[in-house]
CSV table of C-alpha atoms in Angstrom, one decimal:
chain,number,residue,atom,x,y,z
A,348,MET,CA,3.2,215.6,1.0
A,349,GLU,CA,0.4,213.5,2.5
A,350,PRO,CA,-2.1,215.8,4.4
A,351,TRP,CA,-3.1,213.1,6.9
A,352,MET,CA,0.4,212.8,8.2
A,353,ALA,CA,0.9,216.6,8.7
A,354,SER,CA,-2.6,218.0,9.0
A,355,THR,CA,-1.5,221.0,11.2
A,356,GLU,CA,1.3,221.9,8.8
A,357,TRP,CA,-1.1,221.5,5.9
A,358,ALA,CA,-3.5,223.9,7.5
A,359,ASN,CA,-0.8,226.4,8.4
A,360,MET,CA,0.2,226.4,4.7
A,361,GLY,CA,-3.3,227.4,3.8
A,362,CYS,CA,-4.2,224.1,2.2
A,363,GLY,CA,-7.3,223.5,4.4
A,364,SER,CA,-9.5,220.8,3.0
A,365,ALA,CA,-7.4,220.3,-0.2
A,366,LEU,CA,-6.8,216.6,-0.9
A,367,SER,CA,-3.4,216.9,-2.5
A,368,GLU,CA,-0.6,219.3,-3.5
A,369,PHE,CA,-2.2,219.7,-6.9
A,370,ASP,CA,-5.5,220.8,-5.3
A,371,CYS,CA,-3.8,223.1,-2.8
A,372,VAL,CA,-1.7,224.9,-5.4
A,373,ALA,CA,-4.8,225.3,-7.7
A,374,ALA,CA,-6.7,226.8,-4.8
A,375,LEU,CA,-4.0,229.2,-3.5
A,376,GLY,CA,-2.6,230.3,-6.8
A,377,GLN,CA,1.0,229.7,-7.9
A,378,ALA,CA,2.7,232.6,-6.1
A,379,ARG,CA,1.0,232.1,-2.8
A,380,ALA,CA,1.6,228.3,-3.0
A,381,ASN,CA,5.3,228.8,-3.8
A,382,SER,CA,5.7,231.0,-0.7
A,383,ALA,CA,3.9,228.4,1.4
A,384,TRP,CA,6.0,225.5,0.2
A,385,ALA,CA,9.2,227.5,0.5
A,386,THR,CA,8.5,228.0,4.2
A,387,HIS,CA,7.6,224.4,4.6
A,388,TRP,CA,10.7,223.1,2.9
A,389,SER,CA,13.0,225.4,4.9
A,390,THR,CA,11.6,224.3,8.2
A,391,TRP,CA,10.2,220.8,8.0
A,392,ILE,CA,13.4,218.9,7.5
A,393,THR,CA,16.6,220.8,8.3
A,394,LYS,CA,20.3,220.1,8.6
A,395,ALA,CA,19.7,219.5,12.3
A,396,ASP,CA,17.3,216.6,11.4
A,397,ILE,CA,20.0,215.0,9.3
A,398,GLN,CA,22.5,215.3,12.1
A,399,GLU,CA,19.9,213.8,14.5
A,400,MET,CA,19.3,210.9,12.2
A,401,LYS,CA,23.1,210.3,12.0
A,402,GLY,CA,23.4,210.5,15.7
A,403,TYR,CA,20.8,207.7,16.1
A,404,GLY,CA,22.9,205.4,13.9
A,405,LEU,CA,20.8,205.7,10.8
A,406,ASN,CA,22.8,205.6,7.6
A,407,THR,CA,20.2,205.9,4.8
A,408,ILE,CA,17.7,208.5,3.8
A,409,ARG,CA,14.9,207.9,1.2
A,410,ILE,CA,13.7,211.1,-0.4
A,411,PRO,CA,10.3,211.0,-2.1
A,412,VAL,CA,9.9,213.5,-4.9
A,413,GLY,CA,7.4,214.2,-7.6
A,414,TYR,CA,8.1,214.5,-11.3
A,415,TRP,CA,7.2,218.2,-11.1
A,416,ILE,CA,10.4,219.0,-9.3
A,417,PHE,CA,11.7,219.5,-12.9
A,418,GLU,CA,9.4,222.3,-13.8
A,419,ASP,CA,9.8,221.9,-17.5
A,420,LEU,CA,7.9,218.7,-17.2
A,421,VAL,CA,4.7,220.4,-15.9
A,422,TYR,CA,1.8,221.2,-18.2
A,423,THR,CA,1.3,224.7,-16.8
A,424,ASP,CA,-2.1,225.0,-18.4
A,425,SER,CA,-3.5,222.0,-16.6
A,426,GLU,CA,-1.2,220.9,-13.8
A,427,HIS,CA,-0.7,222.7,-10.5
A,428,PHE,CA,2.4,222.0,-8.4
A,429,PRO,CA,4.7,224.0,-6.1
A,430,GLN,CA,7.8,225.4,-7.7
A,431,GLY,CA,11.3,225.8,-6.3
A,432,GLY,CA,11.7,222.3,-4.9
A,433,LEU,CA,14.8,221.4,-6.8
A,434,ALA,CA,17.0,223.8,-4.9
A,435,TYR,CA,15.8,222.4,-1.6
A,436,LEU,CA,16.4,218.8,-2.8
A,437,GLU,CA,20.0,219.7,-3.6
A,438,GLN,CA,20.4,221.3,-0.2
A,439,LEU,CA,18.9,218.3,1.5
A,440,CYS,CA,21.1,215.9,-0.4
A,441,GLY,CA,24.1,218.0,0.4
A,442,TRP,CA,23.4,217.7,4.1
A,443,ALA,CA,23.0,214.0,3.8
A,444,THR,CA,26.1,213.6,1.7
A,445,ASP,CA,28.2,215.6,4.1
A,446,ALA,CA,26.9,213.4,6.9
A,447,GLY,CA,28.0,210.3,5.0
A,448,MET,CA,24.5,209.0,4.5
A,449,TYR,CA,23.4,206.8,1.6
A,450,ILE,CA,20.6,208.5,-0.4
A,451,ILE,CA,17.7,206.9,-2.2
A,452,ILE,CA,15.7,209.3,-4.5
A,453,ASP,CA,12.3,207.9,-5.1
A,454,LEU,CA,9.9,208.9,-7.9
A,455,HIS,CA,7.0,209.1,-5.5
A,456,GLY,CA,4.6,211.0,-7.7
A,457,ALA,CA,4.6,209.9,-11.4
A,458,PRO,CA,3.2,211.8,-14.3
A,459,GLY,CA,-0.6,211.3,-14.5
A,460,ALA,CA,-0.5,209.6,-11.1
A,461,GLN,CA,0.4,205.9,-10.8
A,462,VAL,CA,-2.5,205.2,-8.4
A,463,ALA,CA,-6.0,206.8,-8.3
A,464,GLN,CA,-7.1,208.9,-5.4
A,465,GLN,CA,-3.8,208.8,-3.5
A,466,PRO,CA,-2.4,212.1,-2.3
A,467,PHE,CA,1.2,210.6,-2.2
A,468,THR,CA,1.2,210.9,-6.0
A,469,GLY,CA,0.8,214.7,-5.6
A,470,GLN,CA,-2.7,214.7,-7.0
A,471,TYR,CA,-6.0,213.1,-6.1
A,472,ALA,CA,-6.6,211.8,-9.6
A,473,PRO,CA,-9.8,210.0,-10.4
A,474,THR,CA,-8.0,207.3,-12.4
A,475,ALA,CA,-4.4,206.2,-12.7
A,476,GLY,CA,-3.1,208.0,-15.8
A,477,PHE,CA,0.5,207.0,-15.7
A,478,TYR,CA,0.4,203.8,-17.8
A,479,VAL,CA,0.5,205.4,-21.3
A,480,ASP,CA,3.5,206.2,-23.5
A,481,TYR,CA,3.5,210.0,-23.3
A,482,GLN,CA,3.5,209.8,-19.4
A,483,TYR,CA,6.3,207.2,-19.5
A,484,GLN,CA,8.2,209.6,-21.7
A,485,ARG,CA,7.9,212.3,-19.0
A,486,ALA,CA,9.1,209.8,-16.4
A,487,TYR,CA,12.1,208.9,-18.5
A,488,TRP,CA,12.9,212.6,-18.8
A,489,PHE,CA,12.7,212.9,-15.0
A,490,LEU,CA,15.0,209.9,-14.5
A,491,GLY,CA,17.5,211.0,-17.1
A,492,ASN,CA,17.7,214.5,-15.7
A,493,MET,CA,18.1,213.2,-12.2
A,494,THR,CA,20.9,210.9,-13.3
A,495,GLU,CA,22.6,213.8,-15.1
A,496,LEU,CA,22.5,216.0,-11.9
A,497,ILE,CA,24.1,213.2,-10.0
A,498,PHE,CA,27.0,212.6,-12.5
A,499,ASN,CA,27.6,215.8,-14.4
A,500,GLY,CA,30.2,217.1,-11.9
A,501,HIS,CA,28.4,220.4,-11.2
A,502,HIS,CA,26.3,219.2,-8.2
A,503,PRO,CA,28.5,217.6,-5.5
A,504,ALA,CA,25.6,217.6,-3.2
A,505,TYR,CA,24.3,214.5,-5.0
A,506,ALA,CA,27.5,212.5,-4.4
A,507,GLY,CA,25.7,210.5,-1.7
A,508,VAL,CA,22.9,209.3,-4.0
A,509,GLY,CA,23.4,205.6,-4.7
A,510,MET,CA,19.9,204.5,-5.7
A,511,LEU,CA,17.0,205.7,-7.9
A,512,GLU,CA,13.6,204.2,-7.4
A,513,ILE,CA,11.8,204.5,-10.7
A,514,VAL,CA,8.2,204.6,-9.4
A,515,ASN,CA,6.7,204.2,-6.0
A,516,GLU,CA,3.8,201.7,-5.4
A,517,PRO,CA,2.5,201.2,-8.9
A,518,ILE,CA,-0.6,199.1,-9.7
A,519,PRO,CA,-0.6,196.1,-12.0
A,520,ASN,CA,-0.2,197.0,-15.7
A,521,ASP,CA,1.3,195.0,-18.5
A,522,SER,CA,3.2,197.9,-20.0
A,523,LEU,CA,4.8,198.7,-16.6
A,524,ILE,CA,6.7,195.5,-16.8
A,525,SER,CA,7.2,195.1,-20.5
A,526,LYS,CA,7.9,198.8,-21.4
A,527,TYR,CA,8.4,201.2,-18.5
A,528,TYR,CA,10.8,199.2,-16.4
A,529,PRO,CA,13.3,198.2,-19.2
A,530,ASN,CA,13.2,201.7,-20.8
A,531,ALA,CA,13.7,203.4,-17.4
A,532,LEU,CA,16.7,201.3,-16.7
A,533,ALA,CA,18.1,202.0,-20.2
A,534,THR,CA,17.5,205.7,-19.8
A,535,ILE,CA,19.6,205.8,-16.6
A,536,ARG,CA,22.4,203.6,-18.0
A,537,ALA,CA,22.6,205.8,-21.1
A,538,VAL,CA,23.2,208.9,-19.1
A,539,GLU,CA,25.8,207.1,-17.0
A,540,ALA,CA,27.5,206.1,-20.3
A,541,GLN,CA,27.4,209.7,-21.5
A,542,TYR,CA,29.3,210.8,-18.4
A,543,ASN,CA,31.7,207.8,-18.5
A,544,VAL,CA,30.6,206.6,-15.1
A,545,PRO,CA,32.5,203.3,-14.4
A,546,ALA,CA,30.3,200.3,-13.8
A,547,ALA,CA,31.3,200.1,-10.2
A,548,LYS,CA,29.8,203.5,-9.6
A,549,HIS,CA,26.5,203.0,-11.5
A,550,LEU,CA,23.4,203.8,-9.6
A,551,SER,CA,21.3,201.0,-8.2
A,552,ILE,CA,17.9,201.1,-9.9
A,553,GLN,CA,15.0,200.1,-7.7
A,554,MET,CA,11.6,198.8,-8.4
A,555,MET,CA,8.8,197.4,-6.2
A,556,ASP,CA,9.4,193.7,-5.7
A,557,ALA,CA,7.1,190.9,-6.9
A,558,ARG,CA,5.5,190.6,-3.5
A,559,TRP,CA,4.1,194.1,-3.9
A,560,GLY,CA,1.6,192.8,-6.5
A,561,ALA,CA,2.3,194.8,-9.6
A,562,GLY,CA,4.1,192.0,-11.4
A,563,ASN,CA,7.6,190.5,-11.4
A,564,PRO,CA,9.9,193.5,-12.3
A,565,ASN,CA,12.6,191.2,-13.7
A,566,THR,CA,10.5,189.8,-16.5
A,567,ASP,CA,11.7,192.0,-19.4
A,568,LEU,CA,14.8,193.6,-17.9
A,569,PRO,CA,17.9,193.1,-20.2
A,570,SER,CA,20.2,193.0,-17.1
A,571,LEU,CA,19.9,192.6,-13.4
A,572,SER,CA,23.2,194.3,-12.7
A,573,LEU,CA,22.8,196.8,-9.8
A,574,VAL,CA,19.0,196.3,-9.8
A,575,ALA,CA,17.4,196.4,-6.4
A,576,TYR,CA,13.9,196.0,-5.1
A,577,ASP,CA,11.5,197.7,-2.6
A,578,ASP,CA,8.8,196.3,-0.4
A,579,HIS,CA,6.6,198.2,1.9
A,580,ARG,CA,6.0,196.1,5.0
A,581,TYR,CA,3.0,197.4,6.8
A,582,VAL,CA,1.8,194.5,9.0
A,583,LYS,CA,-1.3,196.6,9.8
A,584,TYR,CA,-2.5,196.3,6.1
A,585,GLU,CA,-2.2,192.5,5.9
A,586,ALA,CA,-5.4,190.7,4.8
A,587,LYS,CA,-5.7,189.3,8.3
A,588,PRO,CA,-3.5,191.4,10.6
A,589,PRO,CA,-2.7,190.4,14.1
A,590,THR,CA,-5.0,191.7,16.9
A,591,THR,CA,-2.8,191.3,20.0
A,592,GLN,CA,0.7,192.2,21.1
A,593,ALA,CA,1.7,188.6,21.0
A,594,GLY,CA,0.4,188.3,17.4
A,595,TYR,CA,2.4,191.3,16.1
A,596,LEU,CA,5.6,190.0,17.8
A,597,GLN,CA,5.1,186.5,16.4
A,598,THR,CA,4.5,187.9,12.9
A,599,SER,CA,7.6,190.1,12.8
A,600,CYS,CA,9.9,187.7,14.6
A,601,ALA,CA,9.1,185.0,12.0
A,602,ASP,CA,9.1,187.4,9.0
A,603,GLN,CA,11.3,186.1,6.2
A,604,LEU,CA,9.8,188.4,3.5
A,605,GLY,CA,11.1,186.5,0.4
A,606,GLY,CA,10.6,187.9,-3.0
A,607,ASN,CA,13.3,189.6,-5.2
A,608,TRP,CA,16.8,190.2,-4.0
A,609,PRO,CA,18.5,192.5,-3.0
A,610,LEU,CA,15.5,194.0,-1.1
A,611,VAL,CA,15.3,197.2,0.8
A,612,VAL,CA,12.2,197.5,3.0
A,613,GLY,CA,11.6,201.1,2.0
A,614,GLU,CA,8.6,201.8,4.2
A,615,TRP,CA,7.3,200.3,7.5
A,616,SER,CA,5.9,201.5,10.7
A,617,ILE,CA,4.9,200.3,14.2
A,618,SER,CA,1.2,201.1,13.7
A,619,PRO,CA,-1.2,198.2,14.3
A,620,ALA,CA,-4.3,197.5,12.2
A,621,THR,CA,-6.6,200.5,12.2
A,622,ALA,CA,-9.5,198.4,13.6
A,623,ASN,CA,-7.4,197.6,16.7
A,624,GLN,CA,-4.9,200.4,17.1
A,625,ASP,CA,-7.0,202.0,19.9
A,626,ASP,CA,-7.5,198.7,21.8
A,627,LEU,CA,-6.3,199.1,25.4
A,628,ASP,CA,-3.3,196.9,24.8
A,629,LEU,CA,-2.3,198.6,21.5
A,630,THR,CA,-2.8,202.3,22.2
A,631,ASN,CA,0.4,204.4,22.1
A,632,SER,CA,0.2,204.9,25.8
A,633,ALA,CA,3.0,204.7,28.4
A,634,ALA,CA,1.6,201.3,29.5
A,635,ASN,CA,2.3,199.8,26.1
A,636,MET,CA,5.7,201.3,25.5
A,637,GLN,CA,7.6,198.1,26.1
A,638,PHE,CA,5.5,196.3,23.5
A,639,TYR,CA,6.3,199.0,20.9
A,640,ILE,CA,10.0,198.9,21.8
A,641,ASP,CA,10.0,195.1,21.2
A,642,TRP,CA,7.9,195.2,18.0
A,643,TRP,CA,10.2,197.9,16.6
A,644,SER,CA,13.2,195.7,17.5
A,645,ALA,CA,11.6,192.6,15.9
A,646,GLN,CA,11.0,194.4,12.6
A,647,VAL,CA,14.5,195.9,12.5
A,648,GLN,CA,16.0,192.4,13.0
A,649,ALA,CA,13.8,191.0,10.2
A,650,TYR,CA,14.6,193.8,7.7
A,651,GLU,CA,18.3,193.7,8.5
A,652,MET,CA,18.3,190.2,7.1
A,653,GLN,CA,17.4,191.9,3.8
A,654,ASP,CA,19.5,194.7,2.4
A,655,GLY,CA,18.2,197.3,4.9
A,656,TRP,CA,15.2,199.4,5.7
A,657,VAL,CA,13.8,202.9,5.9
A,658,PHE,CA,11.1,203.8,8.5
A,659,TRP,CA,8.0,205.7,7.3
A,660,SER,CA,8.3,208.4,8.4
A,661,TRP,CA,11.0,210.5,10.0
A,662,LYS,CA,8.6,213.2,11.1
A,663,THR,CA,4.8,213.9,11.3
A,664,ASP,CA,2.5,216.1,13.3
A,665,LEU,CA,0.2,213.2,14.3
A,666,ASN,CA,1.7,213.1,17.8
A,667,ASP,CA,1.8,209.4,17.3
A,668,TYR,CA,5.3,207.7,17.6
A,669,ARG,CA,4.0,204.7,15.7
A,670,TRP,CA,4.4,206.7,12.4
A,671,ASP,CA,7.1,209.1,13.6
A,672,TYR,CA,10.7,207.9,14.1
A,673,GLN,CA,11.9,211.2,15.6
A,674,LEU,CA,9.1,211.3,18.1
A,675,ALA,CA,9.6,207.6,18.9
A,676,VAL,CA,13.2,208.2,19.9
A,677,ARG,CA,12.4,211.2,21.9
A,678,THR,CA,9.6,209.3,23.7
A,679,GLY,CA,11.9,206.4,24.5
A,680,VAL,CA,10.1,203.9,22.3
A,681,VAL,CA,13.0,203.6,19.8
A,682,PRO,CA,16.5,203.6,21.4
A,683,GLN,CA,19.0,206.3,20.5
A,684,ASP,CA,21.3,203.6,19.1
A,685,VAL,CA,19.7,201.6,16.4
A,686,GLU,CA,22.0,198.6,17.2
A,687,ASP,CA,20.1,198.2,20.5
A,688,ALA,CA,17.4,196.5,18.5
A,689,TYR,CA,19.4,193.3,19.0
A,690,ALA,CA,18.9,193.4,22.8
A,691,PHE,CA,15.5,192.0,22.1
A,692,ASP,CA,15.3,188.2,21.8
A,693,CYS,CA,12.9,187.1,19.1
A,694,ARG,CA,13.4,183.4,19.6
A,695,PRO,CA,10.6,182.9,22.2
A,696,HIS,CA,8.1,184.6,19.9
A,697,ARG,CA,8.7,182.5,16.8
A,698,ARG,CA,5.9,180.0,16.2
């Protein structure tokens, strides 16, 4: 959970000024934190949300989870995370499976934190502590257990899971490419072999693509069979982002992405650069709705030329449809039928 995206929810949970889940649990104590998260999980995303997604023509859900969802992995003398999440994950996957959706489970928070001072890792760690052998071992344990849940025959809710992302948004590190990626792949394939999973039903194993900047994930992989890639396409964070409506449309209409294939654009938004997002022609006001309809459409068209996309995020409490797909549809910025993206003609906007 990222506090900036759900500040009201975060406050209602009692987390106040805590920077991360780790910090909030440490402050509240385990029992109180468990109660707060149980309420959050049972109300934030429900079966009705999944049905609403399906009704809008969405067919894929990406679920970010932390390694601590397997509580045996947590060092209880020094790590502080909410407990009880695995039951909710299974419930959520069951709803998505029943709706016929394709599920990506993403190791969003890695042991030791894959990035420093980033709440999405579940902790506001001063340094990135993931890139050492003993933390890799905990991540392999997570991936192996998750694969076992999917294939051991006792958890039909996970039948819709088709892809495991083995770490979200890592930073450059030699051992990530030479050690973690090949061993993570081997761990998943070994569990599939244990359960005699036919090759055609193997999981796709996803890594950030070379464009992300953490290295070429293919360098030391023994096989590229059912390997997939992730890119997070936030135009707002480009080194020189556009500053006008025309600039954003030109950028997205001409966006070829490139990089590794097959690629899923696992995160994107319609939020402009922070320095310009409150400019008169870029605010999320009624006057600019047509621009945001068009820019959403341009990005959908670009990412559909890859292997698909997932918007970040489905729901926030920012009251800003530029980060909130559900609100964007309800506001009329995103059409109720995703196929309507093709009503927009990108050709005049290409340079």
